[in-house]
Short mmCIF file of C-alpha atoms and ligand atoms in Angstrom, two decimals:
data_model
loop_
_atom_site.label_atom_id
_atom_site.label_comp_id
_atom_site.label_asym_id
_atom_site.label_seq_id
_atom_site.Cartn_x
_atom_site.Cartn_y
_atom_site.Cartn_z
CA UNK A 170 -101.74 -162.93 -47.80
CA UNK A 171 -102.75 -165.86 -45.65
CA UNK A 172 -105.68 -166.07 -43.41
CA UNK A 173 -106.69 -168.07 -40.44
CA UNK A 174 -109.18 -170.81 -40.92
CA UNK A 175 -112.08 -171.68 -38.51
CA UNK A 176 -109.95 -174.33 -36.50
CA UNK A 177 -106.99 -171.85 -36.20
CA UNK A 178 -109.39 -169.16 -34.91
CA UNK A 179 -110.45 -171.63 -32.15
CA UNK A 180 -107.05 -173.12 -31.54
CA UNK A 181 -105.31 -169.90 -30.99
CA UNK A 182 -108.36 -167.96 -29.33
CA UNK A 183 -106.64 -167.31 -26.20
CA UNK A 184 -103.54 -165.83 -27.79
CA UNK A 185 -105.65 -163.90 -30.37
CA UNK A 186 -107.12 -161.87 -27.44
CA UNK A 187 -103.74 -160.50 -26.63
CA UNK A 188 -102.96 -156.90 -27.89
CA UNK A 189 -99.60 -157.91 -28.81
CA UNK A 190 -100.76 -160.76 -31.08
CA UNK A 191 -104.38 -160.49 -32.50
CA UNK A 192 -104.85 -161.81 -35.78
CA UNK A 193 -102.09 -159.79 -37.54
CA UNK A 194 -99.59 -161.22 -35.00
CA UNK A 195 -100.96 -164.79 -35.35
CA UNK A 196 -100.47 -164.50 -39.27
CA UNK A 197 -96.74 -163.42 -38.56
CA UNK A 198 -96.41 -166.53 -36.30
CA UNK A 199 -97.98 -168.71 -39.22
CA UNK A 200 -95.47 -167.37 -41.57
CA UNK A 201 -92.65 -167.66 -39.13
CA UNK A 202 -89.79 -170.10 -39.70
CA UNK A 203 -87.99 -171.33 -36.52
CA UNK A 204 -84.90 -173.80 -36.40
CA UNK A 205 -84.56 -175.69 -33.21
CA UNK A 206 -81.07 -177.45 -33.03
CA UNK A 207 -81.52 -180.37 -30.66
CA UNK A 208 -84.54 -182.29 -29.38
CA UNK A 209 -83.28 -182.81 -26.01
CA UNK A 210 -84.46 -181.21 -22.85
CA UNK A 211 -84.35 -177.54 -24.09
CA UNK A 212 -85.68 -178.58 -27.59
CA UNK A 213 -88.48 -180.64 -26.15
CA UNK A 214 -89.92 -177.70 -24.20
CA UNK A 215 -89.28 -174.94 -26.83
CA UNK A 216 -90.66 -177.19 -29.68
CA UNK A 217 -93.84 -178.00 -27.79
CA UNK A 218 -94.70 -174.26 -27.07
CA UNK A 219 -93.60 -173.13 -30.57
CA UNK A 220 -95.84 -175.70 -32.24
CA UNK A 221 -98.89 -175.15 -29.77
CA UNK A 222 -98.46 -171.24 -30.52
CA UNK A 223 -98.77 -172.01 -34.20
CA UNK A 224 -95.41 -171.00 -35.68
CA UNK A 225 -96.06 -172.24 -39.15
CA UNK A 226 -92.74 -173.86 -40.02
CA UNK A 227 -90.57 -175.68 -37.53
CA UNK A 228 -87.20 -177.16 -38.48
CA UNK A 229 -85.81 -179.76 -36.07
CA UNK A 230 -82.28 -180.88 -36.09
CA UNK A 231 -80.99 -184.00 -34.35
CA UNK A 232 -78.91 -186.90 -35.40
CA UNK A 233 -79.45 -189.32 -32.20
CA UNK A 234 -81.97 -192.04 -31.29
CA UNK A 235 -84.33 -192.05 -28.27
CA UNK A 236 -82.37 -193.67 -25.23
CA UNK A 237 -83.97 -194.64 -21.82
CA UNK A 238 -81.72 -192.07 -20.25
CA UNK A 239 -83.29 -189.26 -22.26
CA UNK A 240 -86.64 -189.54 -20.87
CA UNK A 241 -86.11 -187.80 -17.55
CA UNK A 242 -86.06 -184.46 -19.27
CA UNK A 243 -86.80 -184.92 -23.04
CA UNK A 244 -90.42 -184.67 -22.99
CA UNK A 245 -91.08 -184.93 -26.58
CA UNK A 246 -90.11 -188.61 -26.49
CA UNK A 247 -91.94 -191.65 -24.85
CA UNK A 248 -91.08 -195.01 -23.55
CA UNK A 249 -92.58 -196.44 -26.82
CA UNK A 250 -89.92 -194.43 -28.86
CA UNK A 251 -86.94 -196.06 -27.64
CA UNK A 252 -84.46 -196.66 -30.38
CA UNK A 253 -86.40 -194.39 -32.85
CA UNK A 254 -84.50 -191.55 -34.46
CA UNK A 255 -85.30 -188.49 -32.24
CA UNK A 256 -86.35 -186.65 -35.50
CA UNK A 257 -89.16 -189.20 -36.26
CA UNK A 258 -90.37 -189.08 -32.70
CA UNK A 259 -90.19 -185.28 -32.42
CA UNK A 260 -91.97 -184.68 -35.87
CA UNK A 261 -94.81 -187.30 -34.79
CA UNK A 262 -95.42 -185.46 -31.45
CA UNK A 263 -95.34 -182.00 -32.93
CA UNK A 264 -97.78 -182.91 -35.88
CA UNK A 265 -100.19 -184.55 -33.41
CA UNK A 266 -100.16 -181.59 -31.17
CA UNK A 267 -100.77 -179.15 -34.21
CA UNK A 268 -101.59 -180.60 -37.63
CA UNK A 269 -102.00 -176.83 -38.93
CA UNK A 270 -97.96 -176.47 -39.08
CA UNK A 271 -95.24 -177.94 -41.15
CA UNK A 272 -92.51 -179.71 -39.17
CA UNK A 273 -89.37 -180.36 -41.08
CA UNK A 274 -86.65 -182.74 -39.70
CA UNK A 275 -83.02 -182.96 -40.38
CA UNK A 276 -81.36 -186.09 -39.16
CA UNK A 277 -77.89 -184.43 -39.26
CA UNK A 278 -75.04 -183.43 -36.91
CA UNK A 279 -74.29 -179.84 -37.46
CA UNK A 280 -70.65 -179.03 -38.62
CA UNK A 281 -68.82 -176.27 -40.36
CA UNK A 282 -70.05 -177.82 -43.69
CA UNK A 283 -73.79 -178.01 -43.38
CA UNK A 284 -74.94 -175.43 -40.74
CA UNK A 285 -75.14 -172.43 -42.72
CA UNK A 286 -77.11 -173.95 -45.50
CA UNK A 287 -79.78 -175.22 -43.03
CA UNK A 288 -79.79 -171.86 -40.94
CA UNK A 289 -80.50 -169.85 -44.07
CA UNK A 290 -83.97 -171.12 -44.61
CA UNK A 291 -85.19 -170.02 -41.17
CA UNK A 292 -86.02 -166.66 -39.36
CA UNK A 293 -84.77 -167.35 -35.97
CA UNK A 294 -82.63 -170.25 -34.45
CA UNK A 295 -82.72 -171.89 -31.11
CA UNK A 296 -79.68 -173.46 -29.50
CA UNK A 297 -80.98 -176.50 -27.80
CA UNK A 298 -77.66 -178.33 -28.24
CA UNK A 299 -75.71 -180.16 -25.48
CA UNK A 300 -72.21 -179.54 -26.40
CA UNK A 301 -69.78 -176.54 -26.98
CA UNK A 302 -68.51 -177.22 -30.53
CA UNK A 303 -72.05 -177.20 -32.07
CA UNK A 304 -72.86 -174.07 -30.02
CA UNK A 305 -69.89 -172.15 -31.34
CA UNK A 306 -70.56 -173.34 -35.06
CA UNK A 307 -74.21 -172.32 -34.94
CA UNK A 308 -73.19 -168.92 -33.21
CA UNK A 309 -70.86 -168.10 -36.03
CA UNK A 310 -73.31 -169.32 -38.87
CA UNK A 311 -76.17 -167.10 -37.45
CA UNK A 312 -73.88 -164.19 -37.12
CA UNK A 313 -72.59 -164.51 -40.66
CA UNK A 314 -76.15 -165.12 -42.15
CA UNK A 315 -77.74 -162.37 -39.93
CA UNK A 316 -80.26 -164.80 -38.07
CA UNK A 317 -81.25 -164.22 -34.35
CA UNK A 318 -79.97 -167.09 -32.32
CA UNK A 319 -81.16 -167.85 -28.83
CA UNK A 320 -78.67 -169.53 -26.56
CA UNK A 321 -79.84 -171.92 -23.78
CA UNK A 322 -77.60 -173.88 -21.47
CA UNK A 323 -78.41 -176.21 -18.43
CA UNK A 324 -76.35 -178.04 -15.80
CA UNK A 325 -77.41 -179.26 -12.41
CA UNK A 326 -80.07 -177.00 -11.03
CA UNK A 327 -78.75 -174.15 -13.13
CA UNK A 328 -79.74 -172.67 -16.52
CA UNK A 329 -78.98 -169.77 -18.69
CA UNK A 330 -80.39 -168.14 -21.69
CA UNK A 331 -79.22 -165.11 -24.14
CA UNK A 332 -80.63 -163.88 -27.37
CA UNK A 333 -77.98 -162.89 -30.02
CA UNK A 334 -79.09 -160.31 -32.56
CA UNK A 335 -76.33 -160.02 -35.17
CA UNK A 336 -75.17 -156.35 -35.50
CA UNK A 337 -77.20 -155.24 -32.49
CA UNK A 338 -75.45 -156.88 -29.57
CA UNK A 339 -72.88 -159.37 -28.30
CA UNK A 340 -72.68 -162.80 -29.64
CA UNK A 341 -72.02 -166.04 -27.76
CA UNK A 342 -68.41 -165.92 -28.60
CA UNK A 343 -67.91 -162.26 -27.18
CA UNK A 344 -68.76 -163.80 -23.86
CA UNK A 345 -67.67 -167.49 -23.79
CA UNK A 346 -64.50 -166.86 -25.99
CA UNK A 347 -63.11 -170.31 -26.93
CA UNK A 348 -64.52 -173.70 -26.87
CA UNK A 349 -62.91 -176.06 -24.35
CA UNK A 350 -59.86 -177.94 -25.49
CA UNK A 351 -60.75 -181.12 -27.47
CA UNK A 352 -60.94 -183.97 -24.95
CA UNK A 353 -61.46 -181.55 -21.99
CA UNK A 354 -65.19 -181.99 -21.93
CA UNK A 355 -65.92 -185.07 -19.94
CA UNK A 356 -69.18 -187.09 -19.26
CA UNK A 357 -72.39 -184.95 -19.83
CA UNK A 358 -73.36 -183.40 -16.52
CA UNK A 359 -76.28 -184.29 -14.38
CA UNK A 360 -79.27 -182.13 -14.65
CA UNK A 361 -82.76 -181.52 -13.31
CA UNK A 362 -85.29 -182.27 -16.18
CA UNK A 363 -87.49 -179.30 -15.09
CA UNK A 364 -84.59 -176.76 -15.56
CA UNK A 365 -84.44 -177.67 -19.14
CA UNK A 366 -88.24 -177.02 -19.27
CA UNK A 367 -87.77 -173.57 -17.64
CA UNK A 368 -85.02 -172.46 -19.98
CA UNK A 369 -86.41 -174.06 -23.11
CA UNK A 370 -89.72 -172.32 -22.39
CA UNK A 371 -87.95 -168.98 -21.98
CA UNK A 372 -86.30 -169.58 -25.60
CA UNK A 373 -89.78 -170.28 -27.04
CA UNK A 374 -91.12 -166.89 -25.75
CA UNK A 375 -87.81 -165.12 -27.17
CA UNK A 376 -88.32 -166.79 -30.65
CA UNK A 377 -92.16 -165.82 -30.58
CA UNK A 378 -91.32 -162.18 -29.47
CA UNK A 379 -88.85 -161.89 -32.38
CA UNK A 380 -91.56 -163.23 -34.83
CA UNK A 381 -93.96 -160.65 -33.65
CA UNK A 382 -91.51 -157.86 -33.06
CA UNK A 383 -92.82 -157.11 -29.54
CA UNK A 384 -91.22 -156.70 -26.07
CA UNK A 385 -87.63 -156.62 -24.80
CA UNK A 386 -85.37 -159.17 -25.85
CA UNK A 387 -82.46 -160.75 -23.86
CA UNK A 388 -79.98 -159.22 -26.21
CA UNK A 389 -76.98 -158.18 -24.31
CA UNK A 390 -78.51 -159.75 -21.08
CA UNK A 391 -77.47 -163.09 -20.04
CA UNK A 392 -80.47 -164.52 -17.79
CA UNK A 393 -79.36 -167.05 -15.38
CA UNK A 394 -81.70 -169.31 -13.43
CA UNK A 395 -80.87 -171.12 -10.04
CA UNK A 396 -83.66 -173.73 -9.09
CA UNK A 397 -82.27 -174.42 -5.79
CA UNK A 398 -82.71 -170.90 -4.88
CA UNK A 399 -85.46 -170.35 -7.18
CA UNK A 400 -83.73 -166.91 -8.35
CA UNK A 401 -83.20 -165.41 -11.68
CA UNK A 402 -80.25 -162.92 -12.27
CA UNK A 403 -79.42 -160.87 -15.19
CA UNK A 404 -75.88 -160.14 -16.15
CA UNK A 405 -75.34 -157.27 -18.56
CA UNK A 406 -72.84 -158.35 -21.38
CA UNK A 407 -71.15 -156.19 -24.03
CA UNK A 408 -69.92 -156.87 -27.43
CA UNK A 409 -66.23 -157.64 -27.61
CA UNK A 410 -64.92 -155.48 -30.39
CA UNK A 411 -62.10 -157.97 -31.03
CA UNK A 412 -64.39 -160.92 -31.27
CA UNK A 413 -63.41 -163.24 -33.87
CA UNK A 414 -66.92 -163.89 -35.01
CA UNK A 415 -68.71 -160.59 -34.81
CA UNK A 416 -65.83 -157.99 -34.08
CA UNK A 417 -65.97 -156.77 -37.62
CA UNK A 418 -69.75 -156.22 -37.58
CA UNK A 419 -70.98 -152.59 -37.49
CA UNK A 420 -73.41 -151.99 -34.65
CA UNK A 421 -76.83 -150.72 -35.92
CA UNK A 422 -77.47 -147.31 -34.52
CA UNK A 423 -80.62 -146.83 -32.30
ZN1 LIG B 769 -69.00 -161.68 -30.85
#
């Protein structure tokens, strides 16, 4: 059984004060393993908060290098990092923020071959990808391996987030059905950087709640955010019994 050292007690003082966390909860976070797929806008926000909160083992997946056009929203990376692999830049920043945790980088593009193998080593997976094919592959791997999966998406001034708990609620495919036809996805859309921050931060909170086993998750609830009106809405979503990914999973009772 691990314990907290003096530095950790001081570092996490303000969350150790919370009834939902305390020392027992902080140790759960320390033993927790969260995989964040993508170190773009969503991944930057969620990773910073997960690292700061003391999630003991963070996995980071990204195959790209830092480009000047990323910096408007991908706050893990600095102007000095241009051209550097994003994994390297991300691991450096997160270790500097919190040297008490382990940050493991995967410089890979997730496909049908490698995803399940990576996902298996973690407790929770955060979808911080920027494309539909990766998202569908991740959803399927997480459902098949029973890993909670927190989907986030952003476009323009709009964002959405939903948590998928395999066997307990709908999966990403229950709602979004099929990936767009190959070639149908054009240029990446414009986006307000702070929207990525808002959604990524909600994803971090969901992951932390899963590790702590507290609160109400966004399972079966698609939360949408519109920065122009500054409104949040919640759409109740149901499991599709004919879903090609989770249709054959028995729902847990209770
Ligand atoms: Zn499904």
